[in-house]
């Protein structure tokens, strides 16, 4: 074994990120149809009342409908708008409501389709439950409880989430990950022992201890999440809801107090027109799209094959200021290979290679195997009696592994500091040229492993680390977004420094133990930073829970997955960067549409007020030259309604995001959505007015 | 519906109550309307606006509930 | 030309005094040593603090700051009310009778809230004892209350504990208001403002009639009236009266005095924050907004009434003090409404529609330098709202000064947005709906709307100026404006303190390249646009029906 954890990402997708293909989306057949039906169902006031802005529109629609049935219900003056106008207005308001409902239904529908696909994997199966006396009983998978043991053999479906107790088998997890290559599952290994219900064993047999009661498994939680059943508003959504409610309240008061004011100057204000003015002013655009934006954000995360446990987690991603990453498997390729033997203390290279060969005899990690291969290449095969020897496993505490011979000789290899300690404890001395060899390897960015035979150090093995292609650009992007990356590694400071420089991370923690992770995260959080990290091992679970955003690899243990607030089905640690982008897009989309919505009000005022108060001498405010008061009001309302479906694609896809500084982003988005929000309605309302008067609607 | 407090927290219970009560109270304000139907309608409209405003205040102070 | 010159000198004086006075304010409210003051004042201040049983411990919760504020204000108000209701014969050279209960209540509350709406004629209603004991006393306490709240808010926004109200109140009076008004009073004395307790003089006019000339302790009263942004006149004519405002020089100083403290408070905010650039940008922003509004007002008054253009060219001189002229009166009106002072040196009612729109707009925004202490707080509330609206567009949960802007901040800042619609539009609508019964409106049409809306806006914004011409001494006006006065004063104060206390408790996030910087020209401009849009959107309908409709009617629109 080596000084570091074994390689942990067996199914890293290969190739460039943008060329990678993710799961095919579940078919969207019938999605539109269902959304249309849902948008009518959502007219139920109990549902609408959850959205304050749209509820005001709903109430307004009632008023205009009443005025359509009896145009003289609220009005005294003979000039009040007639039934035709009221009916048109009611239709437009109804359309506004339906469009907003449609946006939400469409976003939900995409999640539902995904949930349906997942649910199909959940079909009840028969499981062979192991009874205490050793016999098997055929039970329904829904009857399984936590702690039961089941036996699953080739071709059978794993009935529920669990840990492998015994056996080695290939498991097809494509149902949840979309990756068709089977994964090897075996007992005892930290990461490869967890299995998910609904996946299929394709070879051999597994004995599994069930870890989840029915309905509480991983897939169940995923279904609940993508369906939005557990969707609760995120903190930012809540704050925005408050602001929208306040704006609505302000405009409600402003409009409701108008009639007596206008009556004072003998300018009657028809109730339906006041309703139109109110609906035009309240932020219906963002109010109608707010929940769709949130749902679509979760959905986009899911498209990246990541399951977020809450919208809150996705939103928090946008705020991440520090990224804590493991070096191995994330920044460098998982497998480090032995490159060279550097003998010290007067030993020959061959002597060292032979000792290393023996010390790695029981080491099945790729590092260990590569040492054996390199020694064999040098023809330095050990002649020691390995059949009577015993292997010593690597542990994070001792940071070394090795072989104990039957005659009491102890062969060790491991972190240089650990071996030095071992040698001293056996009364040996550390050769003077060890540090030189150690530094040479470190400066090359490699991992030095010291090798000793009892109390005598024979030399250093140079393990070469390979940085994944494209990492530097990714970290540059992160830096531009204001995100600091911290690399954690068990390597010594010099090696870590070299790798950190080459990969372009901002900071590194060398010679880190798993416990250091949580300490690093806590230290960053004390400085007020929001930390994201990826992890997979059981010993990562506390750190995943501590981090503001913890992404567990699907290949990781159940404990890690439960502690994290996201699970990456592809087990690709660099994907955190994409999730951060989605989180940011989510917030930008919300902000952009809010700004747009409020900026729109200026034009709507200039359309409706002169129409409403033409008699009071405000006709000169009709800057757009709209044909008639009634057509001006209708045009503004049609614009108000149509802008919602027009912006649905933007709400669902999110505003384009290019990593850049806050100032550049602000400038660009203000120009597009702020200035655009001021100008677009002037043009839109004028065009609609032309159409309305051409069609002689009023 | 078991406990009275459960009943009181149901908008379906107190909403119509408030609307009717408020309308009755506000109706005299519109006594000059030509028809009783219109004065009732205007009173209902005014009262509805006040209730709607109250609802918005609830949203502002307890947004988590929505 | 002279208008332009006055504007330039005025702005230069305000901007020049801001850092000097700002440094002083910072030292006072940061509790830093001030050798010049400490020697005499520290024992005095500590004595007073002990007297009220305070040890000067900083408040931990908003309520700890709010409770003594409300208690002390209640006490101050009752004290003043007693003076007005009793009006004993002492220091009462004219032998004036006690005030009617509703006018007394309105006056006490109006001065308590730093508003100073006057529904009475002072020289015919108030004894010197009432002027000094009730009104001038409230001048100091109300301005000090405002300053205390302003700095408590600043402290909270900068992540510090709110401070101790009693200590802030006392230090605001001893170290800021008394020294400044003493200096200003001296200048006024030199320029001829009276300062006497002697009774009125009876004069023979040229026509041979008797004229009673009321005198009084005007210089001292006038100084704190302007410095403390109070604005309630010793005389009904307010700053148009030669005793209150003897000449153009004192007029200029009175204008500077109105802006001096709020401008300095913005500067002091930068020192508290440790980011003076932020404060300078905000100061420039309000200066630019002020200049734009002043230009509209001065332009409107200088060009005169278009309906009279056929017979009369030149500025609109109706309701103007000719010693100052149309332009300076318009400038004064912009300053007095921007700063929530409410002193006037001309008749607001006689301003042309656009000239009247500017003061009204100022009252709606409340940030064009704004009230004593509260001005900067409202400005920062707008900054919070801007950060929340636009901050999302950089892809982060909005942050201001390193702290996240979340639900709590939005609830309390938006509450402040709601105060005006509630306490201006609602009572204005009720009044206009029952105009014939409630009466008092002297003009039909759009101008009447402006009058009514202005009265409530002035009350709710704690400004105090009036569109006069309103018969506002009635029970209805007194009581209904009391609601606006109290609502416009104490609800925002509570909201500000709650906001600041919650904000201070948040953990600070160090800024990075992904953080939205608020101390940039771009962001400051955006803040300006948000202020204008949020302010304008709410009140555009009434502005349209009031001054804008009136303006169109003047230029003879079709």
Tab-separated table of N, CA and C in Angstrom, chain A residues 235-236 238-240 242-243 246-247 249-251 253-254 257-258 260-262 264-265 315 318-321 479-482 527-530 583-584 587-588 590-592 594-595 598-599 601-602 605-606 609 613 616-621 657 661-663 665-667 669-670 673 678, chain C residues 385 388-390 392-398 404-407 410-411 414-415 417-418 421-422 425-426 428-430 432-433 435 441 443-446 448-449 507-510 513-517 520 522-523 526 533-534 536-542 544-545 548-549 552 557-558:
chain	number	residue	atom	x	y	z
A	235	UNK	N	-33.715	30.602	0.887
A	235	UNK	CA	-33.662	31.886	1.599
A	235	UNK	C	-33.762	33.085	0.665
A	236	UNK	N	-33.070	32.987	-0.461
A	236	UNK	CA	-33.110	34.131	-1.377
A	236	UNK	C	-34.487	34.283	-2.008
A	238	UNK	N	-37.236	33.530	-0.580
A	238	UNK	CA	-38.097	34.101	0.455
A	238	UNK	C	-37.913	35.608	0.510
A	239	UNK	N	-36.651	36.038	0.505
A	239	UNK	CA	-36.383	37.478	0.561
A	239	UNK	C	-36.996	38.165	-0.656
A	240	UNK	N	-36.868	37.536	-1.812
A	240	UNK	CA	-37.413	38.140	-3.024
A	240	UNK	C	-38.938	38.171	-2.961
A	242	UNK	N	-40.686	38.537	-0.343
A	242	UNK	CA	-41.046	39.671	0.513
A	242	UNK	C	-41.009	40.959	-0.297
A	243	UNK	N	-39.934	41.135	-1.051
A	243	UNK	CA	-39.815	42.373	-1.819
A	243	UNK	C	-40.962	42.503	-2.821
A	246	UNK	N	-44.066	43.432	-1.067
A	246	UNK	CA	-44.068	44.841	-0.673
A	246	UNK	C	-44.378	45.729	-1.868
A	247	UNK	N	-43.737	45.449	-3.006
A	247	UNK	CA	-44.024	46.254	-4.204
A	247	UNK	C	-45.503	46.141	-4.558
A	249	UNK	N	-47.939	45.493	-2.550
A	249	UNK	CA	-48.685	46.258	-1.545
A	249	UNK	C	-48.628	47.760	-1.850
A	250	UNK	N	-47.431	48.233	-2.185
A	250	UNK	CA	-47.269	49.654	-2.489
A	250	UNK	C	-48.190	50.047	-3.653
A	251	UNK	N	-48.176	49.231	-4.697
A	251	UNK	CA	-48.982	49.573	-5.869
A	251	UNK	C	-50.472	49.407	-5.578
A	253	UNK	N	-51.893	50.037	-2.756
A	253	UNK	CA	-52.305	51.265	-2.058
A	253	UNK	C	-52.358	52.424	-3.051
A	254	UNK	N	-51.330	52.526	-3.906
A	254	UNK	CA	-51.281	53.641	-4.848
A	254	UNK	C	-52.507	53.635	-5.760
A	257	UNK	N	-56.030	54.159	-3.775
A	257	UNK	CA	-56.311	55.505	-3.287
A	257	UNK	C	-56.566	56.481	-4.431
A	258	UNK	N	-56.432	56.008	-5.668
A	258	UNK	CA	-56.614	56.912	-6.804
A	258	UNK	C	-58.047	57.431	-6.978
A	260	UNK	N	-60.708	58.419	-5.134
A	260	UNK	CA	-61.134	59.681	-4.520
A	260	UNK	C	-60.305	60.864	-4.996
A	261	UNK	N	-59.006	60.640	-5.217
A	261	UNK	CA	-58.145	61.726	-5.685
A	261	UNK	C	-58.611	62.197	-7.057
A	262	UNK	N	-58.879	61.207	-7.931
A	262	UNK	CA	-59.303	61.562	-9.287
A	262	UNK	C	-60.696	62.177	-9.273
A	264	UNK	N	-61.881	64.075	-7.168
A	264	UNK	CA	-61.796	65.473	-6.737
A	264	UNK	C	-61.668	66.407	-7.926
A	265	UNK	N	-61.031	65.911	-8.996
A	265	UNK	CA	-60.952	66.748	-10.188
A	265	UNK	C	-61.901	66.239	-11.267
A	315	UNK	N	-28.611	26.977	-4.579
A	315	UNK	CA	-28.442	28.417	-4.439
A	315	UNK	C	-27.138	28.740	-3.719
A	318	UNK	N	-23.885	29.208	-5.670
A	318	UNK	CA	-23.526	30.481	-6.278
A	318	UNK	C	-22.679	31.336	-5.358
A	319	UNK	N	-22.785	31.084	-4.063
A	319	UNK	CA	-22.096	31.920	-3.084
A	319	UNK	C	-20.757	31.358	-2.650
A	320	UNK	N	-20.443	30.184	-3.163
A	320	UNK	CA	-19.212	29.526	-2.705
A	320	UNK	C	-18.007	30.426	-2.937
A	321	UNK	N	-17.187	30.561	-1.912
A	321	UNK	CA	-15.965	31.345	-2.091
A	321	UNK	C	-14.732	30.476	-1.988
A	479	UNK	N	-11.094	31.416	-10.339
A	479	UNK	CA	-10.509	32.606	-9.741
A	479	UNK	C	-11.237	33.851	-10.249
A	480	UNK	N	-11.564	33.835	-11.543
A	480	UNK	CA	-12.273	34.993	-12.095
A	480	UNK	C	-13.650	35.147	-11.463
A	481	UNK	N	-14.250	34.039	-11.060
A	481	UNK	CA	-15.546	34.118	-10.386
A	481	UNK	C	-15.382	34.475	-8.920
A	482	UNK	N	-14.135	34.590	-8.472
A	482	UNK	CA	-13.921	34.945	-7.075
A	482	UNK	C	-13.913	33.737	-6.157
A	527	UNK	N	-13.815	32.557	8.794
A	527	UNK	CA	-13.503	33.805	8.088
A	527	UNK	C	-14.707	34.303	7.294
A	528	UNK	N	-15.830	33.624	7.427
A	528	UNK	CA	-17.035	34.054	6.742
A	528	UNK	C	-17.135	33.518	5.329
A	529	UNK	N	-16.282	32.574	4.981
A	529	UNK	CA	-16.344	32.058	3.608
A	529	UNK	C	-17.305	30.883	3.539
A	530	UNK	N	-17.878	30.703	2.349
A	530	UNK	CA	-18.726	29.545	2.118
A	530	UNK	C	-17.909	28.495	1.391
A	583	UNK	N	-25.668	27.472	-9.985
A	583	UNK	CA	-26.140	28.259	-8.839
A	583	UNK	C	-26.104	29.739	-9.147
A	584	UNK	N	-25.017	30.161	-9.792
A	584	UNK	CA	-24.897	31.586	-10.118
A	584	UNK	C	-25.941	31.982	-11.152
A	587	UNK	N	-29.310	32.632	-9.605
A	587	UNK	CA	-29.461	33.926	-8.938
A	587	UNK	C	-29.517	35.050	-9.963
A	588	UNK	N	-28.681	34.957	-10.988
A	588	UNK	CA	-28.660	36.022	-11.999
A	588	UNK	C	-30.013	36.093	-12.696
A	590	UNK	N	-32.920	35.267	-11.596
A	590	UNK	CA	-33.888	35.897	-10.703
A	590	UNK	C	-33.708	37.415	-10.676
A	591	UNK	N	-32.468	37.839	-10.486
A	591	UNK	CA	-32.195	39.270	-10.401
A	591	UNK	C	-32.537	39.973	-11.702
A	592	UNK	N	-32.166	39.337	-12.827
A	592	UNK	CA	-32.374	39.967	-14.128
A	592	UNK	C	-33.866	40.153	-14.391
A	594	UNK	N	-36.271	40.275	-12.185
A	594	UNK	CA	-36.849	41.254	-11.262
A	594	UNK	C	-36.581	42.668	-11.763
A	595	UNK	N	-35.339	42.915	-12.140
A	595	UNK	CA	-34.990	44.234	-12.652
A	595	UNK	C	-35.821	44.558	-13.880
A	598	UNK	N	-39.459	45.397	-12.968
A	598	UNK	CA	-39.693	46.709	-12.368
A	598	UNK	C	-39.456	47.820	-13.390
A	599	UNK	N	-38.439	47.638	-14.230
A	599	UNK	CA	-38.144	48.662	-15.230
A	599	UNK	C	-39.299	48.813	-16.222
A	601	UNK	N	-42.332	48.920	-15.620
A	601	UNK	CA	-43.417	49.737	-15.091
A	601	UNK	C	-43.421	51.149	-15.657
A	602	UNK	N	-42.237	51.662	-15.953
A	602	UNK	CA	-42.161	53.035	-16.439
A	602	UNK	C	-43.007	53.184	-17.708
A	605	UNK	N	-46.782	52.875	-17.112
A	605	UNK	CA	-47.366	54.115	-16.603
A	605	UNK	C	-47.692	55.053	-17.759
A	606	UNK	N	-46.718	55.182	-18.662
A	606	UNK	CA	-46.922	56.123	-19.760
A	606	UNK	C	-47.989	55.642	-20.737
A	609	UNK	N	-51.671	55.713	-17.694
A	609	UNK	CA	-52.114	56.940	-17.029
A	609	UNK	C	-52.743	57.954	-17.979
A	613	UNK	N	-56.481	59.175	-17.468
A	613	UNK	CA	-56.747	60.557	-17.052
A	613	UNK	C	-56.636	61.536	-18.210
A	616	UNK	N	-58.324	64.654	-17.444
A	616	UNK	CA	-57.710	65.523	-16.447
A	616	UNK	C	-56.526	66.277	-17.039
A	617	UNK	N	-56.325	66.139	-18.335
A	617	UNK	CA	-55.269	66.912	-18.980
A	617	UNK	C	-53.945	66.201	-19.044
A	618	UNK	N	-53.971	64.877	-18.877
A	618	UNK	CA	-52.702	64.155	-18.924
A	618	UNK	C	-52.424	63.539	-20.285
A	619	UNK	N	-53.268	63.870	-21.271
A	619	UNK	CA	-53.074	63.291	-22.602
A	619	UNK	C	-51.658	63.507	-23.155
A	620	UNK	N	-51.000	64.637	-22.847
A	620	UNK	CA	-49.641	64.810	-23.402
A	620	UNK	C	-48.649	63.757	-22.913
A	621	UNK	N	-48.980	63.032	-21.834
A	621	UNK	CA	-48.066	61.989	-21.372
A	621	UNK	C	-48.075	60.771	-22.289
A	657	UNK	N	-24.144	32.792	-18.635
A	657	UNK	CA	-23.179	33.175	-17.610
A	657	UNK	C	-21.780	32.877	-18.117
A	661	UNK	N	-15.676	39.006	-13.565
A	661	UNK	CA	-15.770	39.663	-12.264
A	661	UNK	C	-17.176	40.219	-12.050
A	662	UNK	N	-17.455	40.529	-10.794
A	662	UNK	CA	-18.780	41.025	-10.436
A	662	UNK	C	-19.117	42.299	-11.212
A	663	UNK	N	-18.127	43.155	-11.360
A	663	UNK	CA	-18.376	44.429	-12.031
A	663	UNK	C	-18.774	44.241	-13.487
A	665	UNK	N	-20.068	41.562	-14.831
A	665	UNK	CA	-21.395	40.932	-14.879
A	665	UNK	C	-22.482	41.959	-14.650
A	666	UNK	N	-22.262	42.811	-13.650
A	666	UNK	CA	-23.277	43.811	-13.317
A	666	UNK	C	-23.509	44.727	-14.507
A	667	UNK	N	-22.416	45.171	-15.107
A	667	UNK	CA	-22.530	46.109	-16.220
A	667	UNK	C	-23.326	45.484	-17.352
A	669	UNK	N	-25.380	42.787	-17.373
A	669	UNK	CA	-26.770	42.451	-17.081
A	669	UNK	C	-27.639	43.684	-16.885
A	670	UNK	N	-27.035	44.733	-16.338
A	670	UNK	CA	-27.805	45.965	-16.187
A	670	UNK	C	-28.180	46.521	-17.538
A	673	UNK	N	-30.863	43.854	-19.076
A	673	UNK	CA	-32.152	43.682	-18.413
A	673	UNK	C	-32.683	44.976	-17.792
A	678	UNK	N	-36.396	48.955	-19.636
A	678	UNK	CA	-36.999	50.276	-19.812
A	678	UNK	C	-37.505	50.454	-21.238
C	385	UNK	N	-31.641	48.074	-0.773
C	385	UNK	CA	-32.604	47.604	-1.779
C	385	UNK	C	-31.928	47.478	-3.144
C	388	UNK	N	-29.883	44.470	-3.232
C	388	UNK	CA	-30.686	43.256	-3.351
C	388	UNK	C	-31.193	43.068	-4.780
C	389	UNK	N	-31.641	44.170	-5.389
C	389	UNK	CA	-32.203	44.060	-6.743
C	389	UNK	C	-31.133	43.710	-7.760
C	390	UNK	N	-30.032	44.466	-7.714
C	390	UNK	CA	-29.033	44.278	-8.770
C	390	UNK	C	-27.964	43.285	-8.353
C	392	UNK	N	-28.158	40.406	-7.198
C	392	UNK	CA	-28.401	39.056	-7.697
C	392	UNK	C	-27.795	38.871	-9.077
C	393	UNK	N	-27.720	39.969	-9.816
C	393	UNK	CA	-27.277	39.845	-11.202
C	393	UNK	C	-25.786	39.554	-11.336
C	394	UNK	N	-25.045	39.530	-10.233
C	394	UNK	CA	-23.664	39.076	-10.342
C	394	UNK	C	-23.543	37.621	-9.893
C	395	UNK	N	-24.686	36.989	-9.615
C	395	UNK	CA	-24.641	35.566	-9.345
C	395	UNK	C	-24.277	35.213	-7.923
C	396	UNK	N	-24.540	36.108	-7.010
C	396	UNK	CA	-24.296	35.787	-5.602
C	396	UNK	C	-25.500	36.235	-4.799
C	397	UNK	N	-25.717	35.615	-3.646
C	397	UNK	CA	-26.695	36.164	-2.737
C	397	UNK	C	-26.205	37.561	-2.392
C	398	UNK	N	-27.088	38.561	-2.498
C	398	UNK	CA	-26.603	39.939	-2.355
C	398	UNK	C	-25.905	40.189	-1.024
C	404	UNK	N	-24.549	39.499	4.326
C	404	UNK	CA	-25.587	39.092	3.388
C	404	UNK	C	-26.886	39.866	3.617
C	405	UNK	N	-27.500	40.224	2.509
C	405	UNK	CA	-28.807	40.892	2.586
C	405	UNK	C	-29.853	39.810	2.386
C	406	UNK	N	-30.584	39.514	3.459
C	406	UNK	CA	-31.524	38.411	3.390
C	406	UNK	C	-32.919	38.876	3.797
C	407	UNK	N	-33.743	37.914	4.119
C	407	UNK	CA	-35.141	38.215	4.397
C	407	UNK	C	-35.303	39.351	5.410
C	410	UNK	N	-34.696	42.733	4.047
C	410	UNK	CA	-35.687	43.145	3.053
C	410	UNK	C	-37.008	43.493	3.742
C	411	UNK	N	-37.382	42.711	4.736
C	411	UNK	CA	-38.640	43.000	5.426
C	411	UNK	C	-38.582	44.403	6.023
C	414	UNK	N	-38.210	47.195	3.335
C	414	UNK	CA	-39.414	47.443	2.544
C	414	UNK	C	-40.514	48.044	3.382
C	415	UNK	N	-40.493	47.762	4.679
C	415	UNK	CA	-41.474	48.396	5.549
C	415	UNK	C	-41.347	49.910	5.424
C	417	UNK	N	-40.387	51.463	2.814
C	417	UNK	CA	-41.013	51.844	1.537
C	417	UNK	C	-42.528	51.982	1.689
C	418	UNK	N	-43.088	51.204	2.608
C	418	UNK	CA	-44.547	51.176	2.746
C	418	UNK	C	-45.093	52.321	3.587
C	421	UNK	N	-46.751	55.340	1.384
C	421	UNK	CA	-48.067	55.064	0.806
C	421	UNK	C	-49.146	54.976	1.882
C	422	UNK	N	-48.803	54.338	3.005
C	422	UNK	CA	-49.810	54.160	4.047
C	422	UNK	C	-50.193	55.483	4.690
C	425	UNK	N	-50.836	58.458	1.146
C	425	UNK	CA	-51.886	58.252	0.153
C	425	UNK	C	-53.228	57.928	0.796
C	426	UNK	N	-53.206	57.070	1.830
C	426	UNK	CA	-54.485	56.673	2.424
C	426	UNK	C	-55.203	57.875	3.051
C	428	UNK	N	-54.757	61.009	2.452
C	428	UNK	CA	-55.073	61.984	1.405
C	428	UNK	C	-56.326	61.553	0.651
C	429	UNK	N	-56.434	60.251	0.371
C	429	UNK	CA	-57.610	59.762	-0.349
C	429	UNK	C	-58.866	59.967	0.484
C	430	UNK	N	-58.766	59.659	1.780
C	430	UNK	CA	-59.949	59.838	2.641
C	430	UNK	C	-60.356	61.311	2.671
C	432	UNK	N	-59.783	63.665	0.495
C	432	UNK	CA	-60.322	64.135	-0.773
C	432	UNK	C	-61.700	63.546	-1.037
C	433	UNK	N	-61.924	62.315	-0.529
C	433	UNK	CA	-63.227	61.702	-0.738
C	433	UNK	C	-64.306	62.487	-0.007
C	435	UNK	N	-64.012	65.752	0.840
C	435	UNK	CA	-63.515	67.123	0.788
C	435	UNK	C	-64.524	68.161	1.284
C	441	UNK	N	-59.593	72.801	2.174
C	441	UNK	CA	-58.823	72.922	0.943
C	441	UNK	C	-59.242	74.218	0.263
C	443	UNK	N	-58.224	75.342	-2.749
C	443	UNK	CA	-58.235	75.377	-4.203
C	443	UNK	C	-58.988	74.200	-4.771
C	444	UNK	N	-59.735	74.424	-5.833
C	444	UNK	CA	-60.316	73.285	-6.530
C	444	UNK	C	-59.255	72.695	-7.461
C	445	UNK	N	-59.596	71.583	-8.079
C	445	UNK	CA	-58.738	71.036	-9.135
C	445	UNK	C	-57.432	70.474	-8.623
C	446	UNK	N	-56.504	70.349	-9.553
C	446	UNK	CA	-55.238	69.686	-9.264
C	446	UNK	C	-54.489	70.328	-8.115
C	448	UNK	N	-55.608	71.640	-5.480
C	448	UNK	CA	-56.151	71.152	-4.217
C	448	UNK	C	-55.571	69.798	-3.864
C	449	UNK	N	-55.420	68.946	-4.872
C	449	UNK	CA	-54.823	67.626	-4.631
C	449	UNK	C	-53.410	67.800	-4.090
C	507	UNK	N	-22.315	37.222	10.196
C	507	UNK	CA	-20.860	37.083	10.036
C	507	UNK	C	-20.425	37.852	8.805
C	508	UNK	N	-19.236	38.375	8.903
C	508	UNK	CA	-18.713	39.182	7.816
C	508	UNK	C	-18.009	38.277	6.808
C	509	UNK	N	-18.295	38.526	5.560
C	509	UNK	CA	-17.647	37.770	4.495
C	509	UNK	C	-16.579	38.661	3.881
C	510	UNK	N	-15.362	38.205	3.803
C	510	UNK	CA	-14.342	39.068	3.200
C	510	UNK	C	-14.634	39.275	1.717
C	513	UNK	N	-13.117	39.020	-5.717
C	513	UNK	CA	-13.485	39.512	-7.053
C	513	UNK	C	-14.924	39.179	-7.421
C	514	UNK	N	-15.530	38.191	-6.753
C	514	UNK	CA	-16.912	37.850	-7.064
C	514	UNK	C	-17.903	38.693	-6.294
C	515	UNK	N	-17.398	39.548	-5.414
C	515	UNK	CA	-18.282	40.370	-4.598
C	515	UNK	C	-18.661	41.627	-5.358
C	516	UNK	N	-19.913	42.007	-5.233
C	516	UNK	CA	-20.366	43.234	-5.872
C	516	UNK	C	-19.824	44.422	-5.071
C	517	UNK	N	-18.989	45.229	-5.724
C	517	UNK	CA	-18.438	46.388	-5.026
C	517	UNK	C	-19.471	47.505	-5.050
C	520	UNK	N	-18.413	51.962	-6.219
C	520	UNK	CA	-17.986	52.304	-7.575
C	520	UNK	C	-18.958	53.325	-8.148
C	522	UNK	N	-20.351	53.183	-11.024
C	522	UNK	CA	-21.461	52.483	-11.672
C	522	UNK	C	-22.550	52.159	-10.662
C	523	UNK	N	-22.135	51.556	-9.547
C	523	UNK	CA	-23.141	51.149	-8.580
C	523	UNK	C	-23.859	52.355	-7.979
C	526	UNK	N	-26.468	53.388	-10.335
C	526	UNK	CA	-27.606	52.470	-10.271
C	526	UNK	C	-28.463	52.787	-9.051
C	533	UNK	N	-36.640	55.569	-9.437
C	533	UNK	CA	-37.716	54.716	-9.958
C	533	UNK	C	-38.642	54.278	-8.832
C	534	UNK	N	-38.069	53.801	-7.700
C	534	UNK	CA	-38.937	53.348	-6.615
C	534	UNK	C	-39.770	54.508	-6.079
C	536	UNK	N	-40.516	57.351	-7.688
C	536	UNK	CA	-41.426	57.881	-8.697
C	536	UNK	C	-42.574	56.924	-8.967
C	537	UNK	N	-42.263	55.606	-9.014
C	537	UNK	CA	-43.313	54.653	-9.368
C	537	UNK	C	-44.462	54.711	-8.374
C	538	UNK	N	-44.102	54.828	-7.087
C	538	UNK	CA	-45.143	54.818	-6.067
C	538	UNK	C	-46.051	56.027	-6.197
C	539	UNK	N	-45.437	57.170	-6.479
C	539	UNK	CA	-46.210	58.402	-6.368
C	539	UNK	C	-46.534	59.023	-7.721
C	540	UNK	N	-46.165	58.337	-8.786
C	540	UNK	CA	-46.412	58.916	-10.102
C	540	UNK	C	-47.881	59.251	-10.316
C	541	UNK	N	-48.828	58.374	-9.941
C	541	UNK	CA	-50.236	58.728	-10.172
C	541	UNK	C	-50.652	60.027	-9.486
C	542	UNK	N	-50.279	60.193	-8.193
C	542	UNK	CA	-50.715	61.432	-7.538
C	542	UNK	C	-49.954	62.628	-8.072
C	544	UNK	N	-48.989	62.893	-11.051
C	544	UNK	CA	-49.586	63.162	-12.357
C	544	UNK	C	-50.886	63.940	-12.198
C	545	UNK	N	-51.713	63.526	-11.226
C	545	UNK	CA	-52.997	64.200	-11.042
C	545	UNK	C	-52.827	65.561	-10.393
C	548	UNK	N	-48.433	67.646	-12.127
C	548	UNK	CA	-48.196	67.458	-13.564
C	548	UNK	C	-49.433	67.889	-14.362
C	549	UNK	N	-50.616	67.470	-13.878
C	549	UNK	CA	-51.841	67.886	-14.569
C	549	UNK	C	-51.962	69.412	-14.541
C	552	UNK	N	-49.678	70.941	-17.121
C	552	UNK	CA	-50.217	70.846	-18.475
C	552	UNK	C	-51.328	71.867	-18.665
C	557	UNK	N	-52.363	72.679	-22.578
C	557	UNK	CA	-52.330	71.457	-23.380
C	557	UNK	C	-53.731	71.138	-23.887
C	558	UNK	N	-53.821	70.450	-25.013
C	558	UNK	CA	-55.132	70.126	-25.570
C	558	UNK	C	-55.943	69.248	-24.631
